[in-house]
Amino acid sequence: MSTVAKIMNKKPRSVGPKTSIASAAKTMRAARVGSLFVKKGRQLVGVVTDTDIVRRAVASGKPLGKLTVEKIMTTPICTIEGSQPVDDAQDMMADLGVRHLGVTSNGEISGVVSVRDLLLHYKRYAQSKISTDVSYSEPKISQD
């Protein structure tokens, strides 16, 4: 059984609450991620996602260079313990309607897991299952 800690991003990106939406979007693009934690000093205060940017910022029609992350971030952050099975993360995301979860270890955020991480995990699992099934198949020889 794979755990969330095994598939999570161990180095989640973060921005400050006063970061402009435009700057946050550029950070996401450069890092090729769909979410950023929002930190005020060392304290984690929220999360902003690409979906938040589209639905709450772009759709508002306000200038993205002036609108800040703290105005659209999600708080509190939905979290899951890193020792939980990957399937639990999938269920939690579906139940809560989110695509990113903070991953905790001993009560502290240690990473982030996304829908993309789940898809890659299940893809690798399916490929290994197919590979295993194919390698253990015995040839069928006709007895004509």
C-alpha positions as YAML, in Angstrom:
chain: A
units: angstrom
residues:
- id: 1
  name: MET
  ca: [0.00, 0.00, 0.00]
- id: 2
  name: SER
  ca: [1.41, 3.37, -1.02]
- id: 3
  name: THR
  ca: [1.13, 6.29, 1.35]
- id: 4
  name: VAL
  ca: [0.52, 9.94, 0.61]
- id: 5
  name: ALA
  ca: [4.05, 10.79, 1.84]
- id: 6
  name: LYS
  ca: [5.54, 8.59, -0.90]
- id: 7
  name: ILE
  ca: [3.85, 10.50, -3.73]
- id: 8
  name: MET
  ca: [3.70, 14.07, -2.35]
- id: 9
  name: ASN
  ca: [5.73, 17.06, -3.46]
- id: 10
  name: LYS
  ca: [8.20, 17.44, -0.60]
- id: 11
  name: LYS
  ca: [9.16, 21.00, -1.56]
- id: 12
  name: PRO
  ca: [5.93, 22.95, -1.90]
- id: 13
  name: ARG
  ca: [6.27, 26.54, -3.09]
- id: 14
  name: SER
  ca: [4.98, 29.45, -1.07]
- id: 15
  name: VAL
  ca: [4.28, 33.16, -1.38]
- id: 16
  name: GLY
  ca: [3.37, 35.92, 1.04]
- id: 17
  name: PRO
  ca: [-0.21, 37.14, 1.51]
- id: 18
  name: LYS
  ca: [0.60, 40.51, -0.10]
- id: 19
  name: THR
  ca: [1.93, 38.86, -3.29]
- id: 20
  name: SER
  ca: [0.04, 40.02, -6.37]
- id: 21
  name: ILE
  ca: [-2.07, 37.50, -8.25]
- id: 22
  name: ALA
  ca: [0.00, 38.15, -11.38]
- id: 23
  name: SER
  ca: [3.22, 37.33, -9.50]
- id: 24
  name: ALA
  ca: [1.70, 34.20, -7.94]
- id: 25
  name: ALA
  ca: [0.57, 32.99, -11.38]
- id: 26
  name: LYS
  ca: [4.09, 33.51, -12.76]
- id: 27
  name: THR
  ca: [5.55, 31.59, -9.82]
- id: 28
  name: MET
  ca: [3.15, 28.69, -10.48]
- id: 29
  name: ARG
  ca: [4.01, 28.63, -14.17]
- id: 30
  name: ALA
  ca: [7.77, 28.72, -13.54]
- id: 31
  name: ALA
  ca: [7.54, 25.93, -10.93]
- id: 32
  name: ARG
  ca: [5.01, 23.95, -13.01]
- id: 33
  name: VAL
  ca: [2.66, 23.63, -10.03]
- id: 34
  name: GLY
  ca: [-1.02, 24.35, -9.52]
- id: 35
  name: SER
  ca: [-0.89, 25.60, -5.94]
- id: 36
  name: LEU
  ca: [1.17, 27.75, -3.61]
- id: 37
  name: PHE
  ca: [1.06, 27.82, 0.16]
- id: 38
  name: VAL
  ca: [0.57, 31.30, 1.60]
- id: 39
  name: LYS
  ca: [2.87, 32.13, 4.50]
- id: 40
  name: LYS
  ca: [2.91, 35.13, 6.79]
- id: 41
  name: GLY
  ca: [6.40, 34.94, 8.22]
- id: 42
  name: ARG
  ca: [6.79, 31.28, 9.19]
- id: 43
  name: GLN
  ca: [3.06, 30.76, 9.73]
- id: 44
  name: LEU
  ca: [1.03, 29.00, 7.06]
- id: 45
  name: VAL
  ca: [-2.15, 31.04, 6.54]
- id: 46
  name: GLY
  ca: [-3.69, 29.57, 3.39]
- id: 47
  name: VAL
  ca: [-3.30, 28.11, -0.06]
- id: 48
  name: VAL
  ca: [-3.89, 29.67, -3.47]
- id: 49
  name: THR
  ca: [-4.52, 27.50, -6.53]
- id: 50
  name: ASP
  ca: [-4.72, 28.04, -10.26]
- id: 51
  name: THR
  ca: [-8.47, 27.51, -9.93]
- id: 52
  name: ASP
  ca: [-8.69, 30.26, -7.28]
- id: 53
  name: ILE
  ca: [-6.89, 32.61, -9.66]
- id: 54
  name: VAL
  ca: [-9.30, 31.91, -12.50]
- id: 55
  name: ARG
  ca: [-12.55, 31.80, -10.53]
- id: 56
  name: ARG
  ca: [-11.91, 34.45, -7.90]
- id: 57
  name: ALA
  ca: [-9.45, 36.85, -9.53]
- id: 58
  name: VAL
  ca: [-9.68, 36.77, -13.32]
- id: 59
  name: ALA
  ca: [-13.47, 36.45, -13.25]
- id: 60
  name: SER
  ca: [-13.70, 39.49, -10.94]
- id: 61
  name: GLY
  ca: [-12.33, 41.71, -13.69]
- id: 62
  name: LYS
  ca: [-9.97, 43.49, -11.27]
- id: 63
  name: PRO
  ca: [-6.34, 44.15, -12.33]
- id: 64
  name: LEU
  ca: [-4.29, 41.07, -11.41]
- id: 65
  name: GLY
  ca: [-1.23, 43.17, -10.62]
- id: 66
  name: LYS
  ca: [-3.09, 44.94, -7.83]
- id: 67
  name: LEU
  ca: [-5.19, 42.12, -6.37]
- id: 68
  name: THR
  ca: [-3.31, 40.16, -3.68]
- id: 69
  name: VAL
  ca: [-3.22, 36.48, -2.83]
- id: 70
  name: GLU
  ca: [-4.77, 37.03, 0.61]
- id: 71
  name: LYS
  ca: [-7.99, 38.21, -1.07]
- id: 72
  name: ILE
  ca: [-8.54, 34.91, -2.91]
- id: 73
  name: MET
  ca: [-6.68, 32.25, -0.92]
- id: 74
  name: THR
  ca: [-8.42, 29.30, 0.66]
- id: 75
  name: THR
  ca: [-8.18, 29.04, 4.41]
- id: 76
  name: PRO
  ca: [-7.89, 26.83, 6.36]
- id: 77
  name: ILE
  ca: [-5.82, 24.42, 4.32]
- id: 78
  name: CYS
  ca: [-7.31, 20.94, 3.85]
- id: 79
  name: THR
  ca: [-4.75, 18.44, 5.11]
- id: 80
  name: ILE
  ca: [-4.08, 14.72, 5.25]
- id: 81
  name: GLU
  ca: [-1.55, 12.78, 7.31]
- id: 82
  name: GLY
  ca: [1.36, 11.53, 5.20]
- id: 83
  name: SER
  ca: [0.99, 8.00, 6.58]
- id: 84
  name: GLN
  ca: [-2.53, 7.68, 5.12]
- id: 85
  name: PRO
  ca: [-3.08, 5.48, 2.05]
- id: 86
  name: VAL
  ca: [-3.16, 7.24, -1.33]
- id: 87
  name: ASP
  ca: [-6.77, 6.12, -1.79]
- id: 88
  name: ASP
  ca: [-7.72, 8.20, 1.28]
- id: 89
  name: ALA
  ca: [-6.32, 11.32, -0.41]
- id: 90
  name: GLN
  ca: [-8.39, 10.55, -3.50]
- id: 91
  name: ASP
  ca: [-11.54, 10.13, -1.39]
- id: 92
  name: MET
  ca: [-10.86, 13.30, 0.59]
- id: 93
  name: MET
  ca: [-10.30, 15.38, -2.56]
- id: 94
  name: ALA
  ca: [-13.52, 14.06, -4.09]
- id: 95
  name: ASP
  ca: [-15.53, 14.63, -0.90]
- id: 96
  name: LEU
  ca: [-14.20, 18.16, -0.33]
- id: 97
  name: GLY
  ca: [-14.11, 19.20, -3.98]
- id: 98
  name: VAL
  ca: [-10.42, 20.19, -3.86]
- id: 99
  name: ARG
  ca: [-7.44, 19.29, -6.04]
- id: 100
  name: HIS
  ca: [-4.63, 19.90, -3.52]
- id: 101
  name: LEU
  ca: [-4.09, 18.75, 0.06]
- id: 102
  name: GLY
  ca: [-1.44, 19.82, 2.52]
- id: 103
  name: VAL
  ca: [0.38, 16.76, 3.83]
- id: 104
  name: THR
  ca: [1.18, 16.65, 7.53]
- id: 105
  name: SER
  ca: [3.68, 14.77, 9.64]
- id: 106
  name: ASN
  ca: [3.50, 15.15, 13.42]
- id: 107
  name: GLY
  ca: [1.09, 18.05, 13.01]
- id: 108
  name: GLU
  ca: [3.37, 20.04, 10.70]
- id: 109
  name: ILE
  ca: [2.95, 20.56, 6.94]
- id: 110
  name: SER
  ca: [5.60, 18.46, 5.19]
- id: 111
  name: GLY
  ca: [4.40, 18.65, 1.60]
- id: 112
  name: VAL
  ca: [1.50, 18.88, -0.80]
- id: 113
  name: VAL
  ca: [-0.31, 16.23, -2.82]
- id: 114
  name: SER
  ca: [-2.28, 17.10, -5.94]
- id: 115
  name: VAL
  ca: [-4.66, 15.37, -8.30]
- id: 116
  name: ARG
  ca: [-1.74, 15.22, -10.74]
- id: 117
  name: ASP
  ca: [0.31, 13.28, -8.15]
- id: 118
  name: LEU
  ca: [-2.57, 10.82, -7.77]
- id: 119
  name: LEU
  ca: [-2.89, 10.37, -11.54]
- id: 120
  name: LEU
  ca: [0.84, 9.67, -11.90]
- id: 121
  name: HIS
  ca: [0.69, 7.19, -9.02]
- id: 122
  name: TYR
  ca: [-2.27, 5.30, -10.50]
- id: 123
  name: LYS
  ca: [-0.67, 5.36, -13.96]
- id: 124
  name: ARG
  ca: [2.53, 3.79, -12.60]
- id: 125
  name: TYR
  ca: [0.49, 1.26, -10.65]
- id: 126
  name: ALA
  ca: [-1.50, 0.26, -13.75]
- id: 127
  name: GLN
  ca: [1.66, -0.03, -15.83]
- id: 128
  name: SER
  ca: [3.36, -2.22, -13.24]
- id: 129
  name: LYS
  ca: [0.24, -4.39, -12.96]
- id: 130
  name: ILE
  ca: [0.08, -4.83, -16.74]
- id: 131
  name: SER
  ca: [3.80, -5.57, -16.86]
- id: 132
  name: THR
  ca: [3.46, -8.15, -14.08]
- id: 133
  name: ASP
  ca: [0.42, -9.79, -15.67]
- id: 134
  name: VAL
  ca: [2.11, -9.99, -19.07]
- id: 135
  name: SER
  ca: [5.37, -11.39, -17.72]
- id: 136
  name: TYR
  ca: [3.57, -14.15, -15.82]
- id: 137
  name: SER
  ca: [1.28, -15.22, -18.65]
- id: 138
  name: GLU
  ca: [2.04, -18.68, -19.91]
- id: 139
  name: PRO
  ca: [1.89, -19.18, -23.65]
- id: 140
  name: LYS
  ca: [-1.02, -21.27, -24.87]
- id: 141
  name: ILE
  ca: [0.18, -23.98, -27.24]
- id: 142
  name: SER
  ca: [-2.32, -25.68, -29.48]
- id: 143
  name: GLN
  ca: [-2.41, -29.48, -29.16]
- id: 144
  name: ASP
  ca: [-3.58, -30.20, -32.75]
...
